[in-house]
PDB file of C-alpha atoms and ligand atoms in Angstrom:
ATOM      1  CA  MET X   1      -8.120  14.670 -14.629  1.00 88.00           C
ATOM      2  CA  PHE X   2     -10.776  11.674 -13.030  1.00 98.00           C
ATOM      3  CA  VAL X   3      -9.350  11.427 -10.009  1.00 98.00           C
ATOM      4  CA  ARG X   4      -9.152  14.834  -6.444  1.00 98.00           C
ATOM      5  CA  MET X   5      -7.061  14.172  -2.941  1.00 98.00           C
ATOM      6  CA  ASN X   6      -7.604  16.662  -0.789  1.00 96.00           C
ATOM      7  CA  SER X   7      -4.925  19.336   0.133  1.00 97.00           C
ATOM      8  CA  GLU X   8      -3.505  17.180   2.949  1.00 98.00           C
ATOM      9  CA  VAL X   9      -2.652  13.884   0.811  1.00 98.00           C
ATOM     10  CA  ASP X  10      -1.921  16.060  -1.474  1.00 98.00           C
ATOM     11  CA  ASP X  11       0.749  17.742   0.762  1.00 98.00           C
ATOM     12  CA  ALA X  12       1.419  14.877   1.823  1.00 98.00           C
ATOM     13  CA  LEU X  13       2.557  12.990  -1.746  1.00 98.00           C
ATOM     14  CA  ARG X  14       4.123  15.904  -2.959  1.00 97.00           C
ATOM     15  CA  ARG X  15       6.879  15.348  -0.607  1.00 97.00           C
ATOM     16  CA  GLY X  16       6.739  12.675  -0.550  1.00 97.00           C
ATOM     17  CA  GLY X  17       5.250  11.322   3.023  1.00 98.00           C
ATOM     18  CA  PRO X  18       3.905   8.019   3.600  1.00 98.00           C
ATOM     19  CA  VAL X  19       0.017   7.524   3.473  1.00 98.00           C
ATOM     20  CA  VAL X  20      -2.207   4.890   3.253  1.00 99.00           C
ATOM     21  CA  ALA X  21      -5.281   4.791   0.966  1.00 99.00           C
ATOM     22  CA  LEU X  22      -8.638   2.789   2.830  1.00 98.00           C
ATOM     23  CA  GLU X  23     -10.846   1.115   0.644  1.00 98.00           C
ATOM     24  CA  SER X  24     -15.198   2.782   0.930  1.00 98.00           C
ATOM     25  CA  THR X  25     -17.092  -1.096   0.325  1.00 97.00           C
ATOM     26  CA  ILE X  26     -16.082  -1.941   3.727  1.00 96.00           C
ATOM     27  CA  ILE X  27     -17.929   0.593   4.842  1.00 96.00           C
ATOM     28  CA  SER X  28     -21.591   0.711   2.713  1.00 95.00           C
ATOM     29  CA  HIS X  29     -21.301  -3.479   2.098  1.00 94.00           C
ATOM     30  CA  GLY X  30     -19.108  -5.073   4.730  1.00 94.00           C
ATOM     31  CA  MET X  31     -20.244  -3.616   8.191  1.00 95.00           C
ATOM     32  CA  PRO X  32     -23.595  -2.820   9.453  1.00 95.00           C
ATOM     33  CA  TYR X  33     -24.256   1.043  10.857  1.00 96.00           C
ATOM     34  CA  PRO X  34     -23.445   2.203  13.721  1.00 97.00           C
ATOM     35  CA  GLN X  35     -20.206  -0.332  13.977  1.00 97.00           C
ATOM     36  CA  ASN X  36     -19.078   0.744  10.940  1.00 97.00           C
ATOM     37  CA  LEU X  37     -19.379   4.458  10.389  1.00 98.00           C
ATOM     38  CA  LYS X  38     -17.030   3.912  14.579  1.00 98.00           C
ATOM     39  CA  THR X  39     -15.119   2.146  12.459  1.00 98.00           C
ATOM     40  CA  ALA X  40     -13.519   3.673   9.147  1.00 98.00           C
ATOM     41  CA  ARG X  41     -12.918   6.693  12.141  1.00 98.00           C
ATOM     42  CA  ARG X  42     -11.007   4.529  13.807  1.00 98.00           C
ATOM     43  CA  VAL X  43      -8.884   3.364  10.973  1.00 98.00           C
ATOM     44  CA  GLU X  44      -8.358   6.338   9.983  1.00 98.00           C
ATOM     45  CA  SER X  45      -6.558   7.298  13.313  1.00 98.00           C
ATOM     46  CA  THR X  46      -5.029   4.251  13.383  1.00 98.00           C
ATOM     47  CA  VAL X  47      -3.360   4.830   9.921  1.00 98.00           C
ATOM     48  CA  ARG X  48      -2.207   8.527  12.116  1.00 98.00           C
ATOM     49  CA  GLU X  49      -0.853   6.843  15.846  1.00 98.00           C
ATOM     50  CA  ALA X  50       1.883   4.544  12.610  1.00 98.00           C
ATOM     51  CA  GLY X  51       2.278   8.624  10.685  1.00 98.00           C
ATOM     52  CA  ALA X  52       1.529   7.991   7.633  1.00 98.00           C
ATOM     53  CA  VAL X  53      -1.827   9.728   6.480  1.00 98.00           C
ATOM     54  CA  PRO X  54      -5.117   8.021   5.749  1.00 98.00           C
ATOM     55  CA  ALA X  55      -6.961   8.164   2.499  1.00 98.00           C
ATOM     56  CA  THR X  56     -10.265   6.775   2.450  1.00 98.00           C
ATOM     57  CA  VAL X  57     -11.527   6.027  -1.472  1.00 98.00           C
ATOM     58  CA  ALA X  58     -15.096   6.364  -3.182  1.00 98.00           C
ATOM     59  CA  ILE X  59     -16.557   7.763  -6.534  1.00 98.00           C
ATOM     60  CA  LEU X  60     -18.077  11.390  -5.640  1.00 97.00           C
ATOM     61  CA  ASP X  61     -19.670  14.101  -8.734  1.00 97.00           C
ATOM     62  CA  GLY X  62     -17.359  12.268 -11.710  1.00 98.00           C
ATOM     63  CA  ALA X  63     -13.901  11.503  -9.781  1.00 98.00           C
ATOM     64  CA  PHE X  64     -12.642   9.306  -7.076  1.00 98.00           C
ATOM     65  CA  GLN X  65     -12.118  11.264  -4.739  1.00 98.00           C
ATOM     66  CA  VAL X  66      -9.178  10.375  -2.494  1.00 98.00           C
ATOM     67  CA  GLY X  67      -9.234  10.966   1.207  1.00 98.00           C
ATOM     68  CA  LEU X  68     -12.913  11.484   2.150  1.00 97.00           C
ATOM     69  CA  THR X  69     -14.605  15.138   4.873  1.00 96.00           C
ATOM     70  CA  PRO X  70     -15.830  13.437   7.628  1.00 95.00           C
ATOM     71  CA  GLU X  71     -19.839  13.685   6.106  1.00 95.00           C
ATOM     72  CA  GLU X  72     -19.169  11.941   3.327  1.00 95.00           C
ATOM     73  CA  LEU X  73     -17.896   8.927   5.574  1.00 96.00           C
ATOM     74  CA  GLU X  74     -21.361   8.878   7.250  1.00 95.00           C
ATOM     75  CA  GLN X  75     -22.679   9.164   4.245  1.00 94.00           C
ATOM     76  CA  PHE X  76     -21.157   6.349   2.643  1.00 95.00           C
ATOM     77  CA  ALA X  77     -21.313   4.864   6.388  1.00 96.00           C
ATOM     78  CA  LYS X  78     -25.471   5.369   6.404  1.00 95.00           C
ATOM     79  CA  THR X  79     -26.914   4.815   2.923  1.00 84.00           C
ATOM     80  CA  ALA X  80     -28.058   2.078   3.119  1.00 76.00           C
ATOM     81  CA  ASP X  81     -28.251   2.159  -1.441  1.00 80.00           C
ATOM     82  CA  VAL X  82     -25.509   3.510  -2.297  1.00 92.00           C
ATOM     83  CA  ALA X  83     -23.958   1.941  -5.338  1.00 96.00           C
ATOM     84  CA  LYS X  84     -20.929  -0.976  -5.076  1.00 96.00           C
ATOM     85  CA  ALA X  85     -18.607  -0.552  -7.717  1.00 98.00           C
ATOM     86  CA  SER X  86     -15.749  -3.216  -9.187  1.00 97.00           C
ATOM     87  CA  ARG X  87     -13.608  -2.537 -12.251  1.00 98.00           C
ATOM     88  CA  ARG X  88     -16.553  -2.599 -14.833  1.00 98.00           C
ATOM     89  CA  ASP X  89     -19.093  -0.391 -12.976  1.00 98.00           C
ATOM     90  CA  VAL X  90     -15.870   2.507 -13.086  1.00 98.00           C
ATOM     91  CA  ALA X  91     -16.399   3.849 -16.659  1.00 98.00           C
ATOM     92  CA  ALA X  92     -20.175   4.058 -15.928  1.00 98.00           C
ATOM     93  CA  MET X  93     -20.282   6.293 -12.107  1.00 97.00           C
ATOM     94  CA  LEU X  94     -18.000   8.616 -13.401  1.00 98.00           C
ATOM     95  CA  ALA X  95     -19.945   9.766 -16.528  1.00 98.00           C
ATOM     96  CA  THR X  96     -22.942  10.001 -14.710  1.00 97.00           C
ATOM     97  CA  GLY X  97     -21.718  11.373 -11.390  1.00 96.00           C
ATOM     98  CA  LYS X  98     -23.107   8.752  -9.134  1.00 95.00           C
ATOM     99  CA  PRO X  99     -21.492   8.360  -6.364  1.00 95.00           C
ATOM    100  CA  ALA X 100     -20.260   4.983  -4.978  1.00 97.00           C
ATOM    101  CA  ALA X 101     -18.048   2.940  -3.116  1.00 98.00           C
ATOM    102  CA  THR X 102     -14.878   1.631  -3.948  1.00 98.00           C
ATOM    103  CA  THR X 103     -13.874  -2.503  -3.706  1.00 98.00           C
ATOM    104  CA  VAL X 104     -10.627  -3.060  -3.411  1.00 98.00           C
ATOM    105  CA  ALA X 105      -9.931  -3.431  -6.940  1.00 98.00           C
ATOM    106  CA  THR X 106     -11.694  -0.033  -7.124  1.00 98.00           C
ATOM    107  CA  THR X 107      -9.615   1.336  -4.494  1.00 98.00           C
ATOM    108  CA  MET X 108      -6.615  -0.718  -5.855  1.00 99.00           C
ATOM    109  CA  ILE X 109      -7.007   2.360  -9.096  1.00 98.00           C
ATOM    110  CA  GLY X 110      -7.810   5.190  -6.906  1.00 98.00           C
ATOM    111  CA  ALA X 111      -4.721   4.438  -5.312  1.00 98.00           C
ATOM    112  CA  ALA X 112      -2.032   3.805  -8.474  1.00 98.00           C
ATOM    113  CA  MET X 113      -4.032   7.428  -9.734  1.00 98.00           C
ATOM    114  CA  ALA X 114      -3.340   9.642  -7.071  1.00 98.00           C
ATOM    115  CA  GLY X 115      -0.268   7.446  -5.916  1.00 98.00           C
ATOM    116  CA  ILE X 116      -1.179   6.222  -3.272  1.00 98.00           C
ATOM    117  CA  ARG X 117       1.272   2.768  -2.909  1.00 98.00           C
ATOM    118  CA  VAL X 118       0.348   0.849   0.067  1.00 98.00           C
ATOM    119  CA  PHE X 119      -3.059   0.529   1.194  1.00 98.00           C
ATOM    120  CA  ALA X 120      -5.317  -1.889   4.221  1.00 98.00           C
ATOM    121  CA  THR X 121      -8.270  -3.475   4.073  1.00 98.00           C
ATOM    122  CA  GLY X 122      -9.992  -6.778   6.230  1.00 97.00           C
ATOM    123  CA  GLY X 123     -10.532  -9.086   3.639  1.00 97.00           C
ATOM    124  CA  THR X 124      -9.477  -9.238  -0.560  1.00 97.00           C
ATOM    125  CA  GLY X 125     -12.310 -10.887  -2.192  1.00 97.00           C
ATOM    126  CA  GLY X 126     -10.796 -13.912  -4.556  1.00 98.00           C
ATOM    127  CA  VAL X 127     -12.347 -17.223  -5.541  1.00 98.00           C
ATOM    128  CA  HIS X 128     -16.035 -18.177  -5.139  1.00 96.00           C
ATOM    129  CA  ARG X 129     -16.220 -21.763  -3.677  1.00 94.00           C
ATOM    130  CA  GLY X 130     -18.093 -23.654  -6.550  1.00 94.00           C
ATOM    131  CA  ALA X 131     -16.678 -21.117  -9.354  1.00 96.00           C
ATOM    132  CA  GLU X 132     -15.677 -23.781 -11.627  1.00 94.00           C
ATOM    133  CA  MET X 133     -19.425 -24.025 -11.400  1.00 93.00           C
ATOM    134  CA  THR X 134     -20.500 -20.211 -11.279  1.00 94.00           C
ATOM    135  CA  MET X 135     -17.019 -18.482 -12.282  1.00 96.00           C
ATOM    136  CA  ASP X 136     -17.592 -16.148  -9.269  1.00 96.00           C
ATOM    137  CA  ILE X 137     -14.216 -14.665  -8.987  1.00 98.00           C
ATOM    138  CA  SER X 138     -13.629 -11.511  -8.015  1.00 97.00           C
ATOM    139  CA  ALA X 139     -12.170  -9.012 -10.015  1.00 98.00           C
ATOM    140  CA  ASP X 140      -9.724  -7.915  -7.306  1.00 98.00           C
ATOM    141  CA  LEU X 141      -7.425 -10.525  -7.799  1.00 98.00           C
ATOM    142  CA  GLU X 142      -6.951  -9.202 -11.335  1.00 98.00           C
ATOM    143  CA  GLU X 143      -6.212  -6.194 -10.342  1.00 98.00           C
ATOM    144  CA  LEU X 144      -3.196  -7.532  -8.127  1.00 98.00           C
ATOM    145  CA  ALA X 145      -1.695  -8.547 -10.968  1.00 98.00           C
ATOM    146  CA  ARG X 146      -1.262  -5.200 -13.002  1.00 98.00           C
ATOM    147  CA  THR X 147      -1.725  -2.526 -10.996  1.00 98.00           C
ATOM    148  CA  PRO X 148       1.218  -1.616  -8.480  1.00 98.00           C
ATOM    149  CA  VAL X 149      -0.296  -1.026  -4.664  1.00 98.00           C
ATOM    150  CA  ALA X 150       0.439  -2.802  -2.286  1.00 99.00           C
ATOM    151  CA  VAL X 151      -2.582  -4.432  -0.189  1.00 99.00           C
ATOM    152  CA  VAL X 152      -2.611  -5.199   3.459  1.00 98.00           C
ATOM    153  CA  SER X 153      -4.893  -8.248   4.265  1.00 98.00           C
ATOM    154  CA  ALA X 154      -6.229 -10.823   7.187  1.00 98.00           C
ATOM    155  CA  GLY X 155      -5.864 -13.106   3.715  1.00 96.00           C
ATOM    156  CA  VAL X 156      -9.698 -14.130   2.040  1.00 94.00           C
ATOM    157  CA  LYS X 157     -12.893 -15.693   4.755  1.00 89.00           C
ATOM    158  CA  SER X 158     -13.470 -18.600   3.635  1.00 86.00           C
ATOM    159  CA  ILE X 159     -16.435 -17.897   1.961  1.00 92.00           C
ATOM    160  CA  LEU X 160     -14.336 -18.102  -0.632  1.00 95.00           C
ATOM    161  CA  ASP X 161     -11.676 -20.799  -1.982  1.00 97.00           C
ATOM    162  CA  ILE X 162      -8.665 -20.443  -0.037  1.00 97.00           C
ATOM    163  CA  GLY X 163      -6.839 -22.571  -2.124  1.00 97.00           C
ATOM    164  CA  ARG X 164      -8.389 -21.858  -6.095  1.00 98.00           C
ATOM    165  CA  THR X 165      -7.911 -18.347  -4.721  1.00 98.00           C
ATOM    166  CA  LEU X 166      -4.076 -18.482  -4.847  1.00 98.00           C
ATOM    167  CA  GLU X 167      -3.684 -20.718  -7.257  1.00 98.00           C
ATOM    168  CA  TYR X 168      -5.195 -18.542  -9.005  1.00 98.00           C
ATOM    169  CA  LEU X 169      -2.695 -15.606  -7.773  1.00 98.00           C
ATOM    170  CA  GLU X 170      -0.058 -17.737  -8.211  1.00 98.00           C
ATOM    171  CA  THR X 171      -1.095 -17.798 -11.713  1.00 98.00           C
ATOM    172  CA  VAL X 172      -1.031 -13.921 -12.504  1.00 98.00           C
ATOM    173  CA  GLY X 173       1.763 -13.819 -10.442  1.00 98.00           C
ATOM    174  CA  VAL X 174       1.740 -11.671  -7.334  1.00 98.00           C
ATOM    175  CA  PRO X 175       3.308 -11.797  -4.584  1.00 98.00           C
ATOM    176  CA  VAL X 176       2.267 -12.907  -1.326  1.00 98.00           C
ATOM    177  CA  LEU X 177       4.171 -11.916   1.304  1.00 98.00           C
ATOM    178  CA  GLY X 178       2.959 -13.116   5.032  1.00 98.00           C
ATOM    179  CA  PHE X 179       4.307 -10.441   7.384  1.00 98.00           C
ATOM    180  CA  GLY X 180       5.522 -12.843  10.385  1.00 98.00           C
ATOM    181  CA  THR X 181       3.986 -15.811   8.786  1.00 98.00           C
ATOM    182  CA  ASP X 182       4.653 -18.828   6.522  1.00 98.00           C
ATOM    183  CA  GLU X 183       0.864 -19.739   7.090  1.00 98.00           C
ATOM    184  CA  PHE X 184      -1.647 -17.747   4.582  1.00 98.00           C
ATOM    185  CA  PRO X 185      -4.219 -16.693   7.203  1.00 98.00           C
ATOM    186  CA  ALA X 186      -8.380 -17.037   6.687  1.00 97.00           C
ATOM    187  CA  PHE X 187      -9.337 -14.078   7.808  1.00 97.00           C
ATOM    188  CA  TYR X 188     -11.066 -15.038  11.827  1.00 97.00           C
ATOM    189  CA  THR X 189      -8.405 -17.883  11.661  1.00 97.00           C
ATOM    190  CA  ARG X 190      -4.183 -17.539  11.237  1.00 96.00           C
ATOM    191  CA  SER X 191      -4.186 -20.603   9.615  1.00 94.00           C
ATOM    192  CA  SER X 192      -5.389 -22.288   5.745  1.00 95.00           C
ATOM    193  CA  GLY X 193      -2.478 -24.731   5.949  1.00 96.00           C
ATOM    194  CA  LEU X 194      -1.539 -23.373   3.219  1.00 98.00           C
ATOM    195  CA  PRO X 195       2.256 -21.489   1.983  1.00 98.00           C
ATOM    196  CA  VAL X 196       2.749 -17.614   0.880  1.00 98.00           C
ATOM    197  CA  THR X 197       5.646 -17.092  -2.035  1.00 96.00           C
ATOM    198  CA  ALA X 198       7.726 -16.007   1.289  1.00 98.00           C
ATOM    199  CA  ARG X 199       7.789 -15.017   5.250  1.00 98.00           C
ATOM    200  CA  PHE X 200       8.917 -11.355   6.292  1.00 98.00           C
ATOM    201  CA  ASP X 201       8.944  -9.764   9.947  1.00 98.00           C
ATOM    202  CA  THR X 202       9.495  -6.034   9.970  1.00 98.00           C
ATOM    203  CA  PRO X 203       7.522  -3.534   7.884  1.00 98.00           C
ATOM    204  CA  ALA X 204      10.688  -2.346   5.748  1.00 98.00           C
ATOM    205  CA  GLU X 205      11.305  -6.035   4.749  1.00 98.00           C
ATOM    206  CA  ILE X 206       8.494  -5.319   3.431  1.00 98.00           C
ATOM    207  CA  ALA X 207       8.609  -2.429   2.143  1.00 98.00           C
ATOM    208  CA  ARG X 208      12.108  -3.508   0.761  1.00 98.00           C
ATOM    209  CA  VAL X 209      10.162  -6.022  -1.529  1.00 98.00           C
ATOM    210  CA  LEU X 210       7.784  -3.177  -2.636  1.00 98.00           C
ATOM    211  CA  ASP X 211      10.463  -1.241  -4.203  1.00 98.00           C
ATOM    212  CA  VAL X 212      11.900  -4.428  -5.774  1.00 98.00           C
ATOM    213  CA  GLN X 213       8.983  -5.531  -7.848  1.00 98.00           C
ATOM    214  CA  TRP X 214       8.554  -1.544  -8.737  1.00 98.00           C
ATOM    215  CA  LYS X 215      11.895  -0.907  -9.582  1.00 97.00           C
ATOM    216  CA  SER X 216      12.989  -3.990 -11.458  1.00 98.00           C
ATOM    217  CA  GLY X 217       9.759  -3.320 -13.310  1.00 97.00           C
ATOM    218  CA  LEU X 218       8.665  -6.847 -12.543  1.00 98.00           C
ATOM    219  CA  GLY X 219       4.730  -4.132 -10.761  1.00 97.00           C
ATOM    220  CA  GLY X 220       1.671  -5.181 -10.446  1.00 98.00           C
ATOM    221  CA  GLY X 221      -0.084  -5.115  -6.541  1.00 98.00           C
ATOM    222  CA  VAL X 222       1.354  -7.434  -3.975  1.00 98.00           C
ATOM    223  CA  LEU X 223      -0.832  -8.845  -1.375  1.00 98.00           C
ATOM    224  CA  VAL X 224       0.809  -8.673   2.416  1.00 98.00           C
ATOM    225  CA  ALA X 225      -1.063 -10.917   4.880  1.00 98.00           C
ATOM    226  CA  ASN X 226      -0.872 -10.362   7.928  1.00 98.00           C
ATOM    227  CA  PRO X 227      -3.092 -12.720  10.310  1.00 98.00           C
ATOM    228  CA  ILE X 228      -5.406 -11.639  12.547  1.00 98.00           C
ATOM    229  CA  PRO X 229      -3.964 -10.664  16.426  1.00 98.00           C
ATOM    230  CA  GLU X 230      -4.531 -14.460  18.029  1.00 97.00           C
ATOM    231  CA  ALA X 231      -7.032 -13.220  21.030  1.00 98.00           C
ATOM    232  CA  VAL X 232      -9.617 -11.857  18.963  1.00 98.00           C
ATOM    233  CA  ALA X 233      -9.193 -14.748  16.778  1.00 98.00           C
ATOM    234  CA  LEU X 234     -12.146 -17.629  16.567  1.00 97.00           C
ATOM    235  CA  GLU X 235     -12.305 -20.568  16.803  1.00 95.00           C
ATOM    236  CA  ARG X 236     -12.447 -22.225  13.333  1.00 95.00           C
ATOM    237  CA  ASP X 237     -15.021 -25.015  13.623  1.00 95.00           C
ATOM    238  CA  TYR X 238     -17.540 -23.202  14.862  1.00 96.00           C
ATOM    239  CA  ILE X 239     -16.550 -19.185  11.767  1.00 96.00           C
ATOM    240  CA  GLU X 240     -16.581 -22.710   9.104  1.00 95.00           C
ATOM    241  CA  GLY X 241     -20.491 -23.845  10.576  1.00 97.00           C
ATOM    242  CA  ILE X 242     -21.362 -20.249   9.537  1.00 97.00           C
ATOM    243  CA  ILE X 243     -20.191 -19.658   6.683  1.00 96.00           C
ATOM    244  CA  GLU X 244     -21.040 -22.436   5.551  1.00 96.00           C
ATOM    245  CA  GLN X 245     -25.144 -21.962   6.470  1.00 97.00           C
ATOM    246  CA  ALA X 246     -24.513 -18.502   4.784  1.00 97.00           C
ATOM    247  CA  VAL X 247     -22.787 -20.431   1.410  1.00 96.00           C
ATOM    248  CA  THR X 248     -25.769 -22.785   1.653  1.00 96.00           C
ATOM    249  CA  GLU X 249     -28.937 -19.495   1.734  1.00 97.00           C
ATOM    250  CA  ALA X 250     -26.718 -18.320  -1.141  1.00 97.00           C
ATOM    251  CA  GLY X 251     -26.921 -20.339  -3.230  1.00 94.00           C
ATOM    252  CA  ALA X 252     -30.554 -21.447  -2.077  1.00 97.00           C
ATOM    253  CA  LYS X 253     -31.925 -17.353  -2.389  1.00 97.00           C
ATOM    254  CA  GLY X 254     -30.124 -17.543  -5.623  1.00 96.00           C
ATOM    255  CA  VAL X 255     -27.911 -14.656  -4.834  1.00 96.00           C
ATOM    256  CA  ARG X 256     -25.891 -13.986  -7.677  1.00 95.00           C
ATOM    257  CA  GLY X 257     -22.548 -11.595  -9.383  1.00 95.00           C
ATOM    258  CA  LYS X 258     -21.817  -8.802  -6.601  1.00 95.00           C
ATOM    259  CA  ASP X 259     -24.087  -9.020  -4.645  1.00 96.00           C
ATOM    260  CA  VAL X 260     -23.183 -12.681  -3.533  1.00 96.00           C
ATOM    261  CA  THR X 261     -20.248 -10.953  -0.980  1.00 95.00           C
ATOM    262  CA  PRO X 262     -21.693  -8.506   0.589  1.00 95.00           C
ATOM    263  CA  TYR X 263     -25.228 -11.101   1.505  1.00 96.00           C
ATOM    264  CA  LEU X 264     -22.495 -13.070   2.643  1.00 96.00           C
ATOM    265  CA  LEU X 265     -20.370 -10.888   4.384  1.00 94.00           C
ATOM    266  CA  ARG X 266     -23.872  -9.415   5.829  1.00 95.00           C
ATOM    267  CA  ARG X 267     -25.758 -13.497   7.021  1.00 97.00           C
ATOM    268  CA  ILE X 268     -22.822 -14.049   8.861  1.00 97.00           C
ATOM    269  CA  THR X 269     -22.744 -11.102  10.743  1.00 96.00           C
ATOM    270  CA  GLU X 270     -26.240 -11.529  11.713  1.00 96.00           C
ATOM    271  CA  ILE X 271     -26.355 -15.848  12.225  1.00 97.00           C
ATOM    272  CA  SER X 272     -22.936 -14.984  14.610  1.00 96.00           C
ATOM    273  CA  GLY X 273     -24.875 -12.128  16.150  1.00 93.00           C
ATOM    274  CA  GLY X 274     -22.535  -9.652  16.358  1.00 91.00           C
ATOM    275  CA  ARG X 275     -19.397 -11.886  16.975  1.00 94.00           C
ATOM    276  CA  SER X 276     -17.876 -12.088  14.044  1.00 96.00           C
ATOM    277  CA  LEU X 277     -18.182  -7.915  13.507  1.00 97.00           C
ATOM    278  CA  ALA X 278     -15.712  -8.103  16.217  1.00 97.00           C
ATOM    279  CA  SER X 279     -13.120  -9.904  15.553  1.00 97.00           C
ATOM    280  CA  ASN X 280     -13.415  -8.435  12.541  1.00 97.00           C
ATOM    281  CA  ILE X 281     -12.882  -5.361  13.276  1.00 98.00           C
ATOM    282  CA  GLU X 282     -10.219  -5.620  16.250  1.00 98.00           C
ATOM    283  CA  LEU X 283      -8.226  -7.007  12.662  1.00 98.00           C
ATOM    284  CA  VAL X 284      -8.377  -4.646  10.550  1.00 98.00           C
ATOM    285  CA  LEU X 285      -7.160  -2.590  13.237  1.00 98.00           C
ATOM    286  CA  ASN X 286      -4.149  -4.234  12.992  1.00 98.00           C
ATOM    287  CA  ASN X 287      -3.883  -4.724   9.317  1.00 98.00           C
ATOM    288  CA  ALA X 288      -4.364  -0.681   8.987  1.00 98.00           C
ATOM    289  CA  ARG X 289      -1.679  -0.035  11.799  1.00 98.00           C
ATOM    290  CA  VAL X 290       0.475  -2.573   9.611  1.00 98.00           C
ATOM    291  CA  ALA X 291      -0.175  -0.885   7.084  1.00 99.00           C
ATOM    292  CA  GLY X 292       1.331   2.616   7.703  1.00 99.00           C
ATOM    293  CA  GLU X 293       3.833   1.194   9.261  1.00 98.00           C
ATOM    294  CA  ILE X 294       4.779  -0.109   5.574  1.00 98.00           C
ATOM    295  CA  ALA X 295       3.555   3.232   4.117  1.00 98.00           C
ATOM    296  CA  VAL X 296       6.749   5.259   6.519  1.00 98.00           C
ATOM    297  CA  ALA X 297       9.515   1.900   5.971  1.00 98.00           C
ATOM    298  CA  LEU X 298       8.578   3.517   2.166  1.00 98.00           C
ATOM    299  CA  SER X 299       8.634   7.174   2.200  1.00 97.00           C
ATOM    300  CA  GLU X 300      12.217   6.911   4.111  1.00 95.00           C
ATOM    301  CA  SER X 301      13.596   4.453   2.268  1.00 90.00           C
ATOM    302  CA  THR X 302      12.441   6.767  -1.585  1.00 80.00           C
ATOM    303  CA  GLY X 303      10.382   8.660   0.122  1.00 57.00           C
ATOM    304  CA  GLN X 304       7.706   8.065  -2.277  1.00 48.00           C
TER     305      GLN X 304
HETATM  306  N1  PSU G   1     -13.670  -8.591   2.005  1.00 51.80           N
HETATM  307  C1  PSU G   1     -14.814  -9.369   3.053  1.00 51.80           C
HETATM  308  N2  PSU G   1     -14.858  -8.042   2.906  1.00 51.80           N
HETATM  309  C2  PSU G   1     -15.419  -7.156   2.981  1.00 51.80           C
HETATM  310  C3  PSU G   1     -15.520  -6.808   1.090  1.00 51.80           C
HETATM  311  C4  PSU G   1     -14.875  -8.464   0.957  1.00 51.80           C
HETATM  312  O1  PSU G   1     -13.861  -9.558   3.887  1.00 51.80           O
HETATM  313  O2  PSU G   1     -15.586  -5.548   2.812  1.00 51.80           O
HETATM  314  C5  PSU G   1     -15.758  -6.398   0.396  1.00 51.80           C
HETATM  315  C6  PSU G   1     -14.543  -5.308  -0.263  1.00 51.80           C
HETATM  316  O3  PSU G   1     -14.118  -4.169  -1.039  1.00 51.80           O
HETATM  317  C7  PSU G   1     -13.600  -6.194  -1.937  1.00 51.80           C
HETATM  318  C8  PSU G   1     -15.276  -6.855  -1.851  1.00 51.80           C
HETATM  319  O4  PSU G   1     -13.411  -5.859  -2.469  1.00 51.80           O
HETATM  320  O5  PSU G   1     -15.930  -7.153  -1.172  1.00 51.80           O
HETATM  321  C9  PSU G   1     -15.039  -8.044  -3.129  1.00 51.80           C
HETATM  322  O6  PSU G   1     -16.546  -8.026  -4.249  1.00 51.80           O
HETATM  323  P1  PSU G   1     -16.838  -9.056  -5.520  1.00 51.80           P
HETATM  324  O7  PSU G   1     -16.317 -10.603  -4.440  1.00 51.80           O
HETATM  325  O8  PSU G   1     -17.872  -9.230  -5.231  1.00 51.80           O
HETATM  326  O9  PSU G   1     -15.289  -9.118  -6.303  1.00 51.80           O
HETATM  327 MN1   MN G   2     -18.288 -11.746  -7.741  1.00 51.80          MN
END
């Protein structure tokens, strides 16, 4: 009732074919126009090249729309004031029929409603630096705990407290699978010094773990951590300096609540003069490819 699929996604799911969900907040609040639109289109093509059907998710006309038309994609890329909807915002958005972009948490909700098991993004939300004072912890983490979707990301940006984010995921029982890595990646850099739950080197092995997670009744989500390609990774000291500046500015300006993450993402792009954006785009494409391959492997092994 509250989910609508385009016909391509619907057909693929009916025959047990591979589908990859994609989020819309990364388009509306995560990257500037026009790079956001160009990236969203390239991400969809990358999923197709891997053999899966892309399904960008957003809230439109009182339902989760799973699979956007090119015009709808453009609307989310160009409308500066489109709302960002996390779990707590969903009922109000659906009831009023207002359009909203979906975060990792709400894209997982829409994907699960549609029956999609694999989702590609850039980075997820997590425990913010200073959360011991602000209690700013992304709803993405609780969603990972409860909703059975695998999220392929390049780890989390160090705008967050990566150690506490992993502690939280451990507490709520979310497997963090390293794709070709023993270490949890830190978005712009390949390492964080912190271990993943388990390492796997092929999409088929990841698909097998997902199948066990869900068939065994363990349920909930899985975070697949896929490091940024070496060639486009940034130097740790360079990006850390920029992130610290952005976090300090956000504190001084009193930025709060759902505005914190979009503010930091925008400032990091501005301060780096677009250098961070180029890396961000490449890691998202890399995640889309790996998610496509995992979706294909899952579909081949389980027909879902
Ligand atoms: N981190 C990024 N890029 C993003 C986001 C996070 O590197 O675009 C977006 C995602 O949509 C994520 C959301 O789900 O920010 C988290 O927001 P919050 O911290 O308010 O939960
Ligand atoms: Mn928050």
